[in-house]
Coordinates of C-alpha atoms in Angstrom, one line a residue:
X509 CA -19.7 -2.0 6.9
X510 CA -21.5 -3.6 3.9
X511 CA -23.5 -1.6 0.9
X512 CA -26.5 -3.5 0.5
X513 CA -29.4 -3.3 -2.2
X514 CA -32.9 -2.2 -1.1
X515 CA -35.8 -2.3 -2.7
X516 CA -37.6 1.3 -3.1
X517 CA -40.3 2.2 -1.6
X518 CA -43.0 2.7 -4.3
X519 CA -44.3 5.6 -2.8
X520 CA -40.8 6.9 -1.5
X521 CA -41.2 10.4 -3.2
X522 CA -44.3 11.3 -1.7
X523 CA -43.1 10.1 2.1
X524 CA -40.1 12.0 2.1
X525 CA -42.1 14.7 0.9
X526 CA -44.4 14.9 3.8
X527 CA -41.9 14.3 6.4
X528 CA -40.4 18.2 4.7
X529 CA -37.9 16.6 3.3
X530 CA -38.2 18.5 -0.2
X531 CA -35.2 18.6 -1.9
X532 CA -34.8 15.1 -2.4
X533 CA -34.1 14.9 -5.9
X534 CA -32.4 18.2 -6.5
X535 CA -29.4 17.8 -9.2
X536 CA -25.5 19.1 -8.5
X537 CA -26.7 22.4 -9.9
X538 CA -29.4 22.7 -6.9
X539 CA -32.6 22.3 -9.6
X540 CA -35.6 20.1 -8.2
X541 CA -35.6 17.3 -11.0
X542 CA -38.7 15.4 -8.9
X543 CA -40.8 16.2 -12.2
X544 CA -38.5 15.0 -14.6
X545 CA -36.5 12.5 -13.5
X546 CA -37.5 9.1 -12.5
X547 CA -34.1 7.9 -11.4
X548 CA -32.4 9.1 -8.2
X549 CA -30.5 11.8 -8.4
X550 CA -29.9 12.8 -4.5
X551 CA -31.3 10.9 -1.9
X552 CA -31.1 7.0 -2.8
X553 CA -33.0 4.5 -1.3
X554 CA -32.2 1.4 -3.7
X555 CA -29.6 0.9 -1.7
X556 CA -28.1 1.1 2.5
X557 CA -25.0 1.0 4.8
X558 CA -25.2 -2.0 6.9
X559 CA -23.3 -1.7 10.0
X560 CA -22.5 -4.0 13.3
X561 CA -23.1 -2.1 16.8
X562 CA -19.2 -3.0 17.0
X563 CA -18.7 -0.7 14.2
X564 CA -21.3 1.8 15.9
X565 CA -19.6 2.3 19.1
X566 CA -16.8 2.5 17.2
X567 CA -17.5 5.9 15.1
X568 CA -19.2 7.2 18.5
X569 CA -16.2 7.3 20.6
X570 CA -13.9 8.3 18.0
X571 CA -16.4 11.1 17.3
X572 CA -16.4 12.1 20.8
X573 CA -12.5 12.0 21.2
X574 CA -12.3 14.0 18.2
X575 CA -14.8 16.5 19.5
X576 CA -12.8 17.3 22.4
X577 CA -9.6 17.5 20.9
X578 CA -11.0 20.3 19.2
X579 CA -12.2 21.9 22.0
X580 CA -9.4 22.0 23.6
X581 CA -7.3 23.1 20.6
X582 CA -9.8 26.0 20.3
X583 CA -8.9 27.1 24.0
X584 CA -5.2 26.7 23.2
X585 CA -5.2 28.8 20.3
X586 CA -7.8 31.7 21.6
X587 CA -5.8 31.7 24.8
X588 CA -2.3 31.8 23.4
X589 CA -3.7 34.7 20.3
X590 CA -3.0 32.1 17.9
X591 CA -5.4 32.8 15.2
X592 CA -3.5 34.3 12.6
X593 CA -2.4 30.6 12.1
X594 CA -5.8 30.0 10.5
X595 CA -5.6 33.3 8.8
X596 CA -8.4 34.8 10.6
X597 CA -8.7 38.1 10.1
X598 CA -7.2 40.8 12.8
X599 CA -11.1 42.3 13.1
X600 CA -12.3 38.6 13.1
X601 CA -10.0 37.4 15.4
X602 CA -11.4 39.8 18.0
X603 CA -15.0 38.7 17.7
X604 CA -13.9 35.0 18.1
X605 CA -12.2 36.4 21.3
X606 CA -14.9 38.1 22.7
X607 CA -17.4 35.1 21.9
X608 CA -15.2 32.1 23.4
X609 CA -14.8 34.2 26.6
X610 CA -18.3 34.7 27.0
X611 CA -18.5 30.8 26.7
X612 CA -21.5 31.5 23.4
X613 CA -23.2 28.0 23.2
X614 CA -22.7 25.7 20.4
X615 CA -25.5 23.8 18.7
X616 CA -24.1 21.0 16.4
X617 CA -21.4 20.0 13.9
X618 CA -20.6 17.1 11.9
X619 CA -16.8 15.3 11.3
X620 CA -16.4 14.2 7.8
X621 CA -14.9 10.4 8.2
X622 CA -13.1 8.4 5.9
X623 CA -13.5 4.4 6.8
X624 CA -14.7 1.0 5.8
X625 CA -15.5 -0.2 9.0
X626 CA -12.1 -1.6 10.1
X627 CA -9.0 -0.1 11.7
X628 CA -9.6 3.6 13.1
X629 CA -12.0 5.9 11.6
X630 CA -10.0 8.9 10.2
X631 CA -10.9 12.5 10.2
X632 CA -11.4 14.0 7.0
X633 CA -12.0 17.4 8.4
X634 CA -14.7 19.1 10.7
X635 CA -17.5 20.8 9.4
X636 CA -18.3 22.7 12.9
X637 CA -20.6 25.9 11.5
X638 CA -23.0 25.4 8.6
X639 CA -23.2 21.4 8.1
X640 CA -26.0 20.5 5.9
X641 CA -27.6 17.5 5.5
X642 CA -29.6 17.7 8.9
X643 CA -33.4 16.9 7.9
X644 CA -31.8 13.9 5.3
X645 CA -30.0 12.1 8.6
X646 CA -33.2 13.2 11.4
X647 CA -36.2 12.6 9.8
X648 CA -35.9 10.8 6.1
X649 CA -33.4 8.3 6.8
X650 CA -35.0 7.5 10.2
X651 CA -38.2 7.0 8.5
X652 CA -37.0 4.2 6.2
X653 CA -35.7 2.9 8.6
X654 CA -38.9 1.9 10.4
X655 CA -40.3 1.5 7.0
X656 CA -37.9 -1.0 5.3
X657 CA -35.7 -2.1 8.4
X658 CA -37.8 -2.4 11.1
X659 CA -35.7 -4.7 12.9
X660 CA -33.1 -2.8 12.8
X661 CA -31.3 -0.1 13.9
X662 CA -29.7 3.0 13.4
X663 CA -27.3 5.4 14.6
X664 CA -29.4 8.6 15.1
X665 CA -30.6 10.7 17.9
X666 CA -30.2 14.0 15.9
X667 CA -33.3 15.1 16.2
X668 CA -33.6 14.4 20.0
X669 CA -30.2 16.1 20.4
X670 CA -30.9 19.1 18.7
X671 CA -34.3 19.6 20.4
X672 CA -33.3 19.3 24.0
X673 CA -30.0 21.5 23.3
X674 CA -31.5 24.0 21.8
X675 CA -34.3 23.9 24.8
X676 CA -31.2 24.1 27.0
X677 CA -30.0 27.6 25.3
X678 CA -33.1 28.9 25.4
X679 CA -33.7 28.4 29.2
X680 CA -29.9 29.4 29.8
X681 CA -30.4 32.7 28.1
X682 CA -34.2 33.7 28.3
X683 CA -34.7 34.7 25.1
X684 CA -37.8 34.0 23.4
X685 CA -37.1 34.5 19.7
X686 CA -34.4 32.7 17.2
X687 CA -34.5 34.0 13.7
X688 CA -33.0 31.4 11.5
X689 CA -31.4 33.0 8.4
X690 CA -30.1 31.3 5.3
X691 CA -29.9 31.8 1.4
X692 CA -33.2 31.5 0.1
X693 CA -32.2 31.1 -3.5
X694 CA -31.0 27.5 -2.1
X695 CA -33.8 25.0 -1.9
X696 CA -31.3 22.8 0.3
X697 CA -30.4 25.5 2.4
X698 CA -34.1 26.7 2.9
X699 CA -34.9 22.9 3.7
X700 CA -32.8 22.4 6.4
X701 CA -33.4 25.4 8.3
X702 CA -37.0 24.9 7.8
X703 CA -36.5 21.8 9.5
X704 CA -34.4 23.5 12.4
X705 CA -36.9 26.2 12.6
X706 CA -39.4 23.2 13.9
X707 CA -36.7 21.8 16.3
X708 CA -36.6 25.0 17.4
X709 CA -40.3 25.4 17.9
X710 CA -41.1 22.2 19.6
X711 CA -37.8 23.2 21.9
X712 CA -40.2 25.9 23.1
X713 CA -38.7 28.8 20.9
X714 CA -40.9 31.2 19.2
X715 CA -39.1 31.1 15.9
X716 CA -38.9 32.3 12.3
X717 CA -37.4 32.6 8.8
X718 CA -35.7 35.4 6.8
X719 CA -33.2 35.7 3.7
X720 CA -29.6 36.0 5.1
X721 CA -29.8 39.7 3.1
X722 CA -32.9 41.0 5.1
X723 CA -31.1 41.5 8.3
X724 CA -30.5 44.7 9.3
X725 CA -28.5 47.5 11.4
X726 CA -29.8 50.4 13.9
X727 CA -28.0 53.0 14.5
X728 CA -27.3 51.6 17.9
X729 CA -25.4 48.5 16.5
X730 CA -28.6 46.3 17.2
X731 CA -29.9 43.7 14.4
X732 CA -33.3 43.7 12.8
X733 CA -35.3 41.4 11.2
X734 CA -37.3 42.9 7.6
X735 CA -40.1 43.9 10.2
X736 CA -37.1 46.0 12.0
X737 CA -37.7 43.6 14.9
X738 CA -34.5 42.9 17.1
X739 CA -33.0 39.8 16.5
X740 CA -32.0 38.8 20.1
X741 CA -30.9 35.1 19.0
X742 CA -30.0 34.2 15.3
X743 CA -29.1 30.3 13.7
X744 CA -27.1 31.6 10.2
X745 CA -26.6 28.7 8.0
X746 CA -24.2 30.9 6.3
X747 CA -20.2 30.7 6.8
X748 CA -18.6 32.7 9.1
X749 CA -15.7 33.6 7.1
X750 CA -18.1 35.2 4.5
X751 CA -20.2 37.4 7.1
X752 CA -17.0 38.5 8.5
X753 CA -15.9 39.8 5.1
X754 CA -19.4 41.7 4.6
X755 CA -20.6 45.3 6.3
X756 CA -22.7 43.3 8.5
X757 CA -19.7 42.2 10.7
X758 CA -18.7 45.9 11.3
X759 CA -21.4 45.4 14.5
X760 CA -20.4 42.4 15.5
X761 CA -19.0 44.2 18.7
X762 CA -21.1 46.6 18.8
X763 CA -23.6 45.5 21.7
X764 CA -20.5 44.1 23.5
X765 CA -23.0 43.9 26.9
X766 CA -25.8 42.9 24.6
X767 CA -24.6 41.1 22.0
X768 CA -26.9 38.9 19.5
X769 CA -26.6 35.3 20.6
X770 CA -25.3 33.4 17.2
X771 CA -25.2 29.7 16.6
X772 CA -23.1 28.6 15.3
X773 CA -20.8 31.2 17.8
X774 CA -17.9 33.2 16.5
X775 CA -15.1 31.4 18.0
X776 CA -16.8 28.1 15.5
X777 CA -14.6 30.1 12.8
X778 CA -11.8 28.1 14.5
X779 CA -13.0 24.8 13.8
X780 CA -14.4 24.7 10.5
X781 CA -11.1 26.2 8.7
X782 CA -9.1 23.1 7.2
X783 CA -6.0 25.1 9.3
X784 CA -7.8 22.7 12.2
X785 CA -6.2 19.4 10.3
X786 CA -2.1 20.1 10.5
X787 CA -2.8 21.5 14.1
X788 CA -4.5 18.8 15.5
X789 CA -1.8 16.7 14.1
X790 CA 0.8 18.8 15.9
X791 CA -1.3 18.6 19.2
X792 CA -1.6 14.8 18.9
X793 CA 1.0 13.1 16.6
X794 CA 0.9 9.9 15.3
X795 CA -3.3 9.9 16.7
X796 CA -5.4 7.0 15.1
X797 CA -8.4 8.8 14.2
X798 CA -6.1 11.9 12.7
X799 CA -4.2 11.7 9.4
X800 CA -0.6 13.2 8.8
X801 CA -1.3 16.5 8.1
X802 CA 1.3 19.8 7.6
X803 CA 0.7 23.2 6.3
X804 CA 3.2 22.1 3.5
X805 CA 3.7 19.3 1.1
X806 CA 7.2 19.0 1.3
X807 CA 7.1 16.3 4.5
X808 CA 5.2 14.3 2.5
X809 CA 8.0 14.1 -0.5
X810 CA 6.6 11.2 -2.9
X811 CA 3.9 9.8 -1.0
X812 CA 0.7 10.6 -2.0
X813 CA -1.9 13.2 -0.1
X814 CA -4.6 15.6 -0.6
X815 CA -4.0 19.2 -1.2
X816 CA -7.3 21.5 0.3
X817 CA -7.9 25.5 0.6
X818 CA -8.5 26.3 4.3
X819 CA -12.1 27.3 3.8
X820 CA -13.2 25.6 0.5
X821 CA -16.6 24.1 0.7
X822 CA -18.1 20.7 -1.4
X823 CA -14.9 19.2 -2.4
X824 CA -13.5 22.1 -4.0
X825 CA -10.0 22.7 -5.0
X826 CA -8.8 19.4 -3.7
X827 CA -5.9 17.6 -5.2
X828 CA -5.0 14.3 -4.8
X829 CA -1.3 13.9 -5.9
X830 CA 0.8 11.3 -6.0
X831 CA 4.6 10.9 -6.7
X832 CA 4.4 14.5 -6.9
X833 CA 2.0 14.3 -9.8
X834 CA -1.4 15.1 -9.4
X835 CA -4.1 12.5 -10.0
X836 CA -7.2 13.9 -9.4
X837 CA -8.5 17.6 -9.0
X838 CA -11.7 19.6 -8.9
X839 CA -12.8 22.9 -9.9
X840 CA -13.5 26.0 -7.9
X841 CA -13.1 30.0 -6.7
X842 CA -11.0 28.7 -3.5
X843 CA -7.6 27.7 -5.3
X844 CA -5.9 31.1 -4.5
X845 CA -5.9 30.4 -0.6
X846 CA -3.6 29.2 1.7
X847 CA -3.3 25.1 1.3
X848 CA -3.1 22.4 3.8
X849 CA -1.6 18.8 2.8
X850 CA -3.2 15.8 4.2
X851 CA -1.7 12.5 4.0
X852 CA -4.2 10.7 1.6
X853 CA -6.2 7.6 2.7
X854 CA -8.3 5.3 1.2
X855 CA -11.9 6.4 0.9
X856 CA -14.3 3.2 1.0
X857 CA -15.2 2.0 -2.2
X858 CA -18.2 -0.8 -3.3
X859 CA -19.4 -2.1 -6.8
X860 CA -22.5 0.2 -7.9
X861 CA -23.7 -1.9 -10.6
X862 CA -27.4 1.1 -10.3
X863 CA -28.5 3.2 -12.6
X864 CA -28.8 6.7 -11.4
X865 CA -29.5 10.2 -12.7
X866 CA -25.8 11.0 -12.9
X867 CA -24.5 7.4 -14.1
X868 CA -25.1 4.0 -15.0
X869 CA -23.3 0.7 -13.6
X870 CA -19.8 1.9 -12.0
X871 CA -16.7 -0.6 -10.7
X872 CA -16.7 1.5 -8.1
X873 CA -18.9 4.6 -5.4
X874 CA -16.6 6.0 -2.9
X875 CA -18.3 6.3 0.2
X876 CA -17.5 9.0 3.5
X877 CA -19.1 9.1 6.8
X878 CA -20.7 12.0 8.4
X879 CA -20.5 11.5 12.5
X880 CA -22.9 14.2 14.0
X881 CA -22.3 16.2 17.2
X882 CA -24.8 18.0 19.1
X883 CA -23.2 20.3 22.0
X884 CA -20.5 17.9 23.0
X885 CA -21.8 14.2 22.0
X886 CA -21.7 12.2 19.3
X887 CA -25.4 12.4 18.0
X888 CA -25.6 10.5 14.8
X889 CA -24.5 8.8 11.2
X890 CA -25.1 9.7 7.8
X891 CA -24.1 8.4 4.5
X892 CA -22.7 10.3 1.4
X893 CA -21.5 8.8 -2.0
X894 CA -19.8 9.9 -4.6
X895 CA -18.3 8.4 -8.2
X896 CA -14.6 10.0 -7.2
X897 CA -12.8 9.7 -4.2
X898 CA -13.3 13.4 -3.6
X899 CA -16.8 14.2 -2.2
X900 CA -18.5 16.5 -3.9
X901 CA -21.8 18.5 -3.7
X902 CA -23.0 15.9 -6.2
X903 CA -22.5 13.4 -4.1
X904 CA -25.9 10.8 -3.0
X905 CA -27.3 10.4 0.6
X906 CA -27.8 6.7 1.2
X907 CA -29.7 5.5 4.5
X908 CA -28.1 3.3 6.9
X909 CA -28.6 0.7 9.9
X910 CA -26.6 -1.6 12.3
X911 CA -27.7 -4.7 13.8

């Protein structure tokens, strides 16, 4: 795993532009600097992640392995009424229920990884229900690939993946219609599903957009669209843990014979909550792709680890302490939730001697893989930096490829 310099393509804005890929030079605060700013400010192309197909195979069976440990945790936990260890709320907790026993598909996920391309990759944590990041890995990055390393090439069948899966819902369940729902005051959140909402149409779906706030009740329970059409099938890129906290989850169980098919499902709650870390750890002790995790500090005594709110989002709230002191923190509105202690690794670090929008020549860019999953494979590889060992929703996207 080596971080390489590239040179640009001069026309790189305009590409990723027609490929739909439009918030490629939003800033941390989510405002489109594309105008302004000459200098790269979220996707990079001046530089790449070069890989070996060693290294490859590598992050594709530890993906998978960690994939199916948490499947099977899931099914531990749901079957043995578990869930108040992930503080999952009592009405939650029977929605996840009801959706893991009527076996609600999954669509995709993506296992945050910290490595630099020796030893065992190690799990970071699992961001199973609204990853981001989706049209950046599918389409842009695959693009420069072709265009700047043709000979090369790359970990990613995302797109391919998500198409035939979501082909395979649709066939299993006859419905004809997924709404796709996000934020639309996010341009990055309205990107990606307007990238999904095309997966979803070329996997035979009749599909369309609305603002997470337009969906609706009838009195029967049933959700409408703004048009008060039924929304049969719905892809939310919107965490579970705040729908379940909003009036709209009163009719979750509603329709119990009729329910609205969600992606990601309910029982996805499980597997994105940071809870997931000390209890895989307990399931599979001393594991090499899983770091020494506890729901306290105090097994950890002087050595250093990372403190993280069970359902924090961008890097927030995360400590890094060491020798009981901590070293490193970041903002946020998650610090009054429960924490879980991870032992702290080494995030991979390279010389970033580029000027960007948010600095100038650094000793150092720390740099965290993003293994994809679609249903139950491993499905692809992106690339996020950041300046600080804690990832961040500042971090870059920077394009890879293995020969």
């Amino acid at each position: 795993m080596h971080r390489i310099p590239q040179t640009p393509r001069p026309d790189w804005r305009a590409r990723l532009d027609a490929q739909g890929f439009r918030f490629h030079s939003i800033s941390p605060e989510g405002e489109d600097l594309s105008a302004s700013e000459p200098r790269f400010a979220y996707w990079r192309e001046d530089v790449a992640y070069r890989f070996s197909e060693a290294q490859i195979e590598q992050v594709y069976e530890a993906t998978n392995e960690l994939h199916a440990m948490c499947m099977a945790l899931a099914e531990r936990l749901i079957t043995r009424g578990e869930l108040d260890r992930l503080d999952i709320p009592p009405a939650a907790q029977a929605v996840v229920q009801a959706s893991w026993q009527r076996r609600d598909p999954h669509l995709y996920g993506r296992f945050d990884l910290a490595w630099n391309g020796s030893g065992p990759p190690k799990l970071l944590e699992y961001n199973a229900d609204t990853p981001t990041s989706i049209i950046e890995t599918a389409v842009a990055q695959w693009q420069w690939k072709l265009d700047v390393q043709p000979q090369a090439d790359q970990f990613n069948s995302l797109h391919e993946a998500l198409v035939a899966r979501l082909r395979q819902i649709g066939e299993r369940f006859d419905v004809p219609r997924l709404h796709l729902a996000c934020q639309y005051d996010s341009l990055e959140d309205v990107g990606n599903v307007e990238y999904l909402m095309d997966v979803a149409l070329q996997a035979g779906w009749y599909a369309s957009m609305l603002d997470i706030g337009d969906i609706g009740v009838l009195d029967n329970g049933r959700y409408i669209d703004g048009d008060d059409q039924p929304i049969a099938a719905c892809f939310k890129l919107y965490p579970w843990e705040w729908l379940v906290g909003e009036p709209l989850a009163a009719h979750l169980q509603s329709n119990p014979r009729n329910p609205t098919l969600w992606l990601e499902p309910p029982w996805k709650m499980l597997l994105s909550n940071k809870a997931l870390l000390p209890l895989l750890w307990q399931a599979h002790p001393g594991h090499p792709n899983l770091l020494e995790a506890h729901f306290s500090a105090e097994p950890f005594g002087q050595r250093p680890y990372v403190s993280k709110p069970l359902l924090s989002r961008e890097g927030a709230n995360v400590t890094l302490v060491d020798g009981g002191q901590a070293t490193l923190a970041t903002p946020g509105d998650y610090g009054r939730q429960r924490h879980v202690y991870q032992a702290h690794t080494p995030i991979a670090a390279y010389p970033a001697p580029e000027a960007t929008f948010m600095h100038g020549p650094l000793p150092a860019v720390h740099a965290v893989l993003g293994s994809w999953v679609v249903a139950d494979e491993a499905a692809g590889l992106c690339v996020r930096e950041d300046i600080t060992p804690i990832t961040s929703n500042s971090a870059y996207f920077v394009p890879h490829y293995f020969d």
